[in-house]
mmCIF file of C-alpha atoms in Angstrom:
data_model
loop_
_atom_site.group_PDB
_atom_site.id
_atom_site.type_symbol
_atom_site.label_atom_id
_atom_site.label_comp_id
_atom_site.label_asym_id
_atom_site.label_seq_id
_atom_site.Cartn_x
_atom_site.Cartn_y
_atom_site.Cartn_z
ATOM 1 C CA MET A 1 0.000 0.000 0.000
ATOM 2 C CA THR A 2 2.783 2.431 0.907
ATOM 3 C CA ARG A 3 4.575 1.746 -2.359
ATOM 4 C CA ARG A 4 1.408 2.392 -4.344
ATOM 5 C CA MET A 5 0.709 5.627 -2.500
ATOM 6 C CA THR A 6 4.255 6.764 -3.124
ATOM 7 C CA ALA A 7 3.854 5.965 -6.814
ATOM 8 C CA ALA A 8 0.597 7.910 -6.846
ATOM 9 C CA ALA A 9 2.272 10.983 -5.345
ATOM 10 C CA MET A 10 5.125 10.791 -7.843
ATOM 11 C CA LEU A 11 2.729 10.445 -10.749
ATOM 12 C CA ALA A 12 0.596 13.362 -9.571
ATOM 13 C CA ALA A 13 3.672 15.572 -9.353
ATOM 14 C CA ALA A 14 4.803 14.489 -12.786
ATOM 15 C CA LEU A 15 1.397 15.263 -14.251
ATOM 16 C CA MET A 16 1.568 18.781 -12.845
ATOM 17 C CA LEU A 17 4.937 19.260 -14.501
ATOM 18 C CA THR A 18 3.666 18.044 -17.859
ATOM 19 C CA GLY A 19 0.640 20.337 -17.841
ATOM 20 C CA CYS A 20 2.417 23.023 -19.837
ATOM 21 C CA SER A 21 3.203 20.600 -22.660
ATOM 22 C CA THR A 22 -0.348 19.486 -23.473
ATOM 23 C CA ALA A 23 -1.288 19.226 -27.119
ATOM 24 C CA ALA A 24 -3.046 22.206 -28.678
ATOM 25 C CA GLY A 25 -6.763 22.063 -27.938
ATOM 26 C CA TRP A 26 -6.255 19.476 -25.206
ATOM 27 C CA GLU A 27 -5.525 21.898 -22.387
ATOM 28 C CA ALA A 28 -7.929 20.309 -19.895
ATOM 29 C CA MET A 29 -9.856 17.129 -19.249
ATOM 30 C CA ARG A 30 -13.442 17.142 -20.449
ATOM 31 C CA ALA A 31 -16.605 15.161 -19.806
ATOM 32 C CA ALA A 32 -16.672 11.790 -21.538
ATOM 33 C CA PRO A 33 -17.931 12.250 -25.120
ATOM 34 C CA ALA A 34 -21.099 10.405 -26.066
ATOM 35 C CA PRO A 35 -20.942 7.650 -28.690
ATOM 36 C CA ILE A 36 -22.570 7.941 -32.075
ATOM 37 C CA GLY A 37 -24.918 5.013 -32.581
ATOM 38 C CA SER A 38 -25.732 2.047 -30.389
ATOM 39 C CA PRO A 39 -24.406 -1.502 -30.184
ATOM 40 C CA ALA A 40 -26.437 -4.402 -31.524
ATOM 41 C CA ALA A 41 -27.866 -7.222 -29.450
ATOM 42 C CA GLY A 42 -25.166 -9.417 -27.986
ATOM 43 C CA PHE A 43 -22.641 -6.688 -27.432
ATOM 44 C CA ALA A 44 -23.376 -6.455 -23.717
ATOM 45 C CA PRO A 45 -24.434 -9.328 -21.433
ATOM 46 C CA ALA A 46 -28.048 -9.574 -20.251
ATOM 47 C CA THR A 47 -27.045 -8.229 -16.838
ATOM 48 C CA PRO A 48 -24.340 -5.604 -16.261
ATOM 49 C CA PRO A 49 -20.965 -7.358 -16.119
ATOM 50 C CA ALA A 50 -19.178 -7.531 -12.799
ATOM 51 C CA PRO A 51 -15.884 -5.640 -12.501
ATOM 52 C CA GLU A 52 -12.920 -7.618 -13.854
ATOM 53 C CA SER A 53 -15.254 -10.108 -15.549
ATOM 54 C CA THR A 54 -14.864 -11.438 -19.081
ATOM 55 C CA HIS A 55 -17.542 -11.106 -21.728
ATOM 56 C CA SER A 56 -17.592 -12.358 -25.324
ATOM 57 C CA PRO A 57 -19.573 -9.904 -27.477
ATOM 58 C CA ALA A 58 -21.393 -11.164 -30.555
ATOM 59 C CA PRO A 59 -19.183 -10.678 -33.633
ATOM 60 C CA GLY A 60 -19.782 -7.323 -35.250
ATOM 61 C CA SER A 61 -22.206 -6.171 -32.542
ATOM 62 C CA TRP A 62 -20.027 -3.071 -32.056
ATOM 63 C CA ASP A 63 -20.084 -1.998 -35.711
ATOM 64 C CA ASP A 64 -22.729 0.715 -35.312
ATOM 65 C CA VAL A 65 -20.940 2.454 -32.422
ATOM 66 C CA LYS A 66 -18.667 5.267 -33.528
ATOM 67 C CA ALA A 67 -16.523 7.745 -31.696
ATOM 68 C CA PRO A 68 -17.447 11.380 -32.336
ATOM 69 C CA ALA A 69 -15.131 13.315 -34.628
ATOM 70 C CA GLY A 70 -12.310 14.852 -32.649
ATOM 71 C CA TYR A 71 -12.339 12.113 -30.009
ATOM 72 C CA ARG A 72 -9.036 12.600 -28.191
ATOM 73 C CA VAL A 73 -6.912 9.464 -28.140
ATOM 74 C CA VAL A 74 -3.322 8.859 -27.130
ATOM 75 C CA LEU A 75 -1.739 5.685 -28.405
ATOM 76 C CA LEU A 76 0.803 4.562 -25.804
ATOM 77 C CA THR A 77 3.138 2.010 -27.304
ATOM 78 C CA VAL A 78 6.357 0.109 -26.635
ATOM 79 C CA GLY A 79 8.353 -2.118 -28.956
ATOM 80 C CA ASP A 80 8.446 -2.816 -32.664
ATOM 81 C CA ASP A 81 7.701 -6.547 -32.691
ATOM 82 C CA ALA A 82 5.187 -7.804 -35.229
ATOM 83 C CA PRO A 83 2.169 -8.080 -32.852
ATOM 84 C CA THR A 84 2.697 -4.566 -31.503
ATOM 85 C CA THR A 85 3.169 -3.129 -34.988
ATOM 86 C CA THR A 86 -0.089 -4.748 -36.094
ATOM 87 C CA LEU A 87 -1.930 -3.201 -33.134
ATOM 88 C CA VAL A 88 -0.418 0.227 -33.767
ATOM 89 C CA ASP A 89 -1.469 0.073 -37.421
ATOM 90 C CA ALA A 90 -5.004 -0.914 -36.381
ATOM 91 C CA VAL A 91 -5.308 2.059 -34.017
ATOM 92 C CA GLN A 92 -3.995 4.474 -36.624
ATOM 93 C CA ASP A 93 -6.346 3.083 -39.286
ATOM 94 C CA TRP A 94 -9.300 3.361 -36.892
ATOM 95 C CA ALA A 95 -8.413 6.960 -36.047
ATOM 96 C CA ALA A 96 -8.135 7.936 -39.713
ATOM 97 C CA GLU A 97 -11.457 6.280 -40.466
ATOM 98 C CA THR A 98 -13.381 7.900 -37.615
ATOM 99 C CA GLY A 99 -11.736 11.311 -37.515
ATOM 100 C CA ALA A 100 -10.346 10.789 -34.021
ATOM 101 C CA ASP A 101 -7.656 13.216 -32.891
ATOM 102 C CA LEU A 102 -4.794 10.762 -32.357
ATOM 103 C CA ARG A 103 -1.448 11.478 -30.700
ATOM 104 C CA VAL A 104 1.255 8.830 -30.201
ATOM 105 C CA VAL A 105 3.584 8.393 -27.234
ATOM 106 C CA HIS A 106 6.496 5.971 -27.691
ATOM 107 C CA ALA A 107 7.413 4.866 -24.172
ATOM 108 C CA ASP A 108 10.431 2.661 -24.898
ATOM 109 C CA ALA A 109 12.830 4.866 -22.909
ATOM 110 C CA ASP A 110 10.737 4.856 -19.720
ATOM 111 C CA MET A 111 7.277 3.321 -19.612
ATOM 112 C CA ILE A 112 6.115 5.095 -16.443
ATOM 113 C CA ASP A 113 7.232 8.442 -17.843
ATOM 114 C CA GLY A 114 5.472 7.575 -21.089
ATOM 115 C CA ALA A 115 2.221 6.839 -19.276
ATOM 116 C CA VAL A 116 2.536 10.106 -17.337
ATOM 117 C CA GLU A 117 3.110 11.990 -20.582
ATOM 118 C CA ALA A 118 0.029 10.363 -22.113
ATOM 119 C CA MET A 119 -2.154 11.295 -19.127
ATOM 120 C CA GLY A 120 -0.764 14.819 -19.068
ATOM 121 C CA MET A 121 -2.110 15.375 -22.575
ATOM 122 C CA ASN A 122 -5.711 15.106 -21.238
ATOM 123 C CA PRO A 123 -7.059 12.581 -23.760
ATOM 124 C CA ASP A 124 -10.503 11.033 -23.679
ATOM 125 C CA LEU A 125 -8.869 7.605 -23.956
ATOM 126 C CA ILE A 126 -5.389 6.085 -23.767
ATOM 127 C CA ILE A 127 -4.943 2.961 -25.888
ATOM 128 C CA SER A 128 -2.050 0.691 -24.954
ATOM 129 C CA ALA A 129 -0.194 -1.483 -27.478
ATOM 130 C CA GLY A 130 2.745 -3.601 -26.343
ATOM 131 C CA ASP A 131 2.920 -6.336 -23.699
ATOM 132 C CA ALA A 132 5.724 -4.616 -21.789
ATOM 133 C CA LEU A 133 3.296 -1.872 -20.747
ATOM 134 C CA VAL A 134 1.136 -4.212 -18.675
ATOM 135 C CA ASP A 135 3.090 -4.011 -15.420
ATOM 136 C CA PRO A 136 3.684 -0.225 -15.523
ATOM 137 C CA LEU A 137 0.006 0.334 -16.266
ATOM 138 C CA ALA A 138 -0.977 -1.819 -13.296
ATOM 139 C CA THR A 139 0.604 0.877 -11.119
ATOM 140 C CA VAL A 140 -0.478 3.930 -13.072
ATOM 141 C CA THR A 141 -4.116 3.095 -13.781
ATOM 142 C CA ALA A 142 -5.045 2.229 -10.204
ATOM 143 C CA ASN A 143 -3.935 5.665 -9.064
ATOM 144 C CA HIS A 144 -5.713 7.656 -11.774
ATOM 145 C CA LEU A 145 -9.295 6.454 -11.914
ATOM 146 C CA ASP A 146 -10.364 9.586 -13.802
ATOM 147 C CA ARG A 147 -8.401 8.461 -16.869
ATOM 148 C CA GLN A 148 -9.766 5.833 -19.254
ATOM 149 C CA PHE A 149 -7.473 3.141 -20.627
ATOM 150 C CA LEU A 150 -7.971 0.493 -23.290
ATOM 151 C CA ILE A 151 -5.452 -2.345 -23.462
ATOM 152 C CA VAL A 152 -5.482 -4.319 -26.704
ATOM 153 C CA GLY A 153 -4.043 -7.821 -26.966
ATOM 154 C CA ALA A 154 -3.191 -8.016 -23.248
ATOM 155 C CA GLU A 155 -4.849 -7.388 -19.880
ATOM 156 C CA LEU A 156 -4.112 -6.443 -16.294
ATOM 157 C CA ALA A 157 -4.220 -9.163 -13.652
ATOM 158 C CA GLU A 158 -6.371 -6.928 -11.423
ATOM 159 C CA PRO A 159 -7.893 -4.150 -13.539
ATOM 160 C CA THR A 160 -9.667 -1.194 -12.000
ATOM 161 C CA GLU A 161 -12.888 0.348 -13.277
ATOM 162 C CA ASN A 162 -11.028 2.621 -15.701
ATOM 163 C CA VAL A 163 -9.232 -0.182 -17.557
ATOM 164 C CA THR A 164 -10.947 -2.081 -20.353
ATOM 165 C CA ALA A 165 -9.106 -4.819 -22.241
ATOM 166 C CA VAL A 166 -9.655 -6.798 -25.417
ATOM 167 C CA ASP A 167 -8.116 -10.236 -25.680
ATOM 168 C CA TRP A 168 -8.294 -13.513 -27.556
ATOM 169 C CA THR A 169 -6.716 -16.961 -27.618
ATOM 170 C CA GLY A 170 -3.122 -16.374 -28.659
ATOM 171 C CA ALA A 171 -2.821 -13.107 -26.731
ATOM 172 C CA ALA A 172 -3.775 -12.474 -23.066
ATOM 173 C CA TYR A 173 -0.427 -11.421 -21.580
ATOM 174 C CA ARG A 174 -1.143 -10.401 -17.955
ATOM 175 C CA GLY A 175 2.254 -9.495 -16.487
ATOM 176 C CA GLU A 176 2.910 -9.410 -12.724
ATOM 177 C CA GLY A 177 4.786 -12.701 -12.838
ATOM 178 C CA LEU A 178 1.967 -14.394 -14.734
ATOM 179 C CA GLY A 179 3.831 -13.941 -17.988
ATOM 180 C CA THR A 180 2.775 -15.101 -21.406
ATOM 181 C CA ALA A 181 -0.222 -17.400 -21.759
ATOM 182 C CA SER A 182 0.610 -20.958 -22.774
ATOM 183 C CA ALA A 183 -1.458 -20.445 -25.923
ATOM 184 C CA TYR A 184 0.401 -17.269 -26.907
ATOM 185 C CA ASP A 185 0.731 -17.064 -30.670
ATOM 186 C CA PRO A 186 2.121 -13.978 -32.443
ATOM 187 C CA ALA A 187 0.361 -15.133 -35.603
ATOM 188 C CA SER A 188 -2.984 -14.530 -33.873
ATOM 189 C CA PHE A 189 -2.336 -10.784 -34.096
ATOM 190 C CA THR A 190 -3.789 -10.430 -37.574
ATOM 191 C CA PRO A 191 -4.790 -7.065 -39.052
ATOM 192 C CA GLU A 192 -8.426 -8.205 -39.090
ATOM 193 C CA ARG A 193 -8.443 -9.278 -35.447
ATOM 194 C CA ALA A 194 -6.572 -6.166 -34.331
ATOM 195 C CA ALA A 195 -9.019 -3.921 -36.195
ATOM 196 C CA ALA A 196 -12.007 -5.663 -34.615
ATOM 197 C CA ALA A 197 -10.397 -5.498 -31.165
ATOM 198 C CA VAL A 198 -9.792 -1.759 -31.380
ATOM 199 C CA ARG A 199 -13.321 -1.044 -32.564
ATOM 200 C CA ALA A 200 -14.953 -3.306 -29.993
ATOM 201 C CA GLY A 201 -12.829 -1.901 -27.190
ATOM 202 C CA VAL A 202 -13.546 1.715 -28.060
ATOM 203 C CA ALA A 203 -17.258 0.927 -28.353
ATOM 204 C CA SER A 204 -17.182 -0.653 -24.912
ATOM 205 C CA VAL A 205 -15.529 2.396 -23.351
ATOM 206 C CA LEU A 206 -17.858 4.832 -25.125
ATOM 207 C CA THR A 207 -20.990 2.964 -24.019
ATOM 208 C CA GLY A 208 -19.871 2.746 -20.383
ATOM 209 C CA GLN A 209 -19.023 -0.959 -20.328
ATOM 210 C CA ARG A 210 -15.661 -0.515 -18.637
ATOM 211 C CA GLY A 211 -13.342 -2.358 -16.302
ATOM 212 C CA ILE A 212 -13.910 -5.712 -18.016
ATOM 213 C CA VAL A 213 -12.199 -7.945 -20.568
ATOM 214 C CA LEU A 214 -13.817 -8.395 -23.959
ATOM 215 C CA TRP A 215 -12.938 -11.836 -25.312
ATOM 216 C CA MET A 216 -12.929 -11.872 -29.100
ATOM 217 C CA ASP A 217 -12.844 -15.600 -29.945
#
């Protein structure tokens, strides 16, 4: 507990220092934007999902949910391996398609500093791509519940209400000593699956279905 509180204090101080470097037009946090459209039947379970639970949405049930133009997104990424590159491409393609205002933070030098930089930009959503970010985000996200995170192709072992994840067989890295799933398969990170994961995850955040894992198989 003490270590987490210390981390929270350090992160808060760092966020104050980064305030002067926010992207133009992103000077302050804003109320969560409303989605355009509604999900189809099967996107959400019959009863509201419990925190940290896993739900498998019906394929394509998220297709009619769009982010409003100008939706502020920071892509937080680490590494240049093939799975991560595929996820990064999927996020960038989604942003171009929807008119989202996308900024990218490469956190290879220091992942905690990268996460702080991303939060300091005041986005509506931070999307994480890269397994190495899982453990740093486990510390950061729990101390900043006012920031929304979407983790694609991995998940936190104990996510808080502000962390939504999208996973599938072949992915599901959870960090914290749990390591790579036995079924991990880099070939499962296809452009089609990554595109669907990004769209489903964003739809889940926009519609208020947060703090859970969407399972895409």
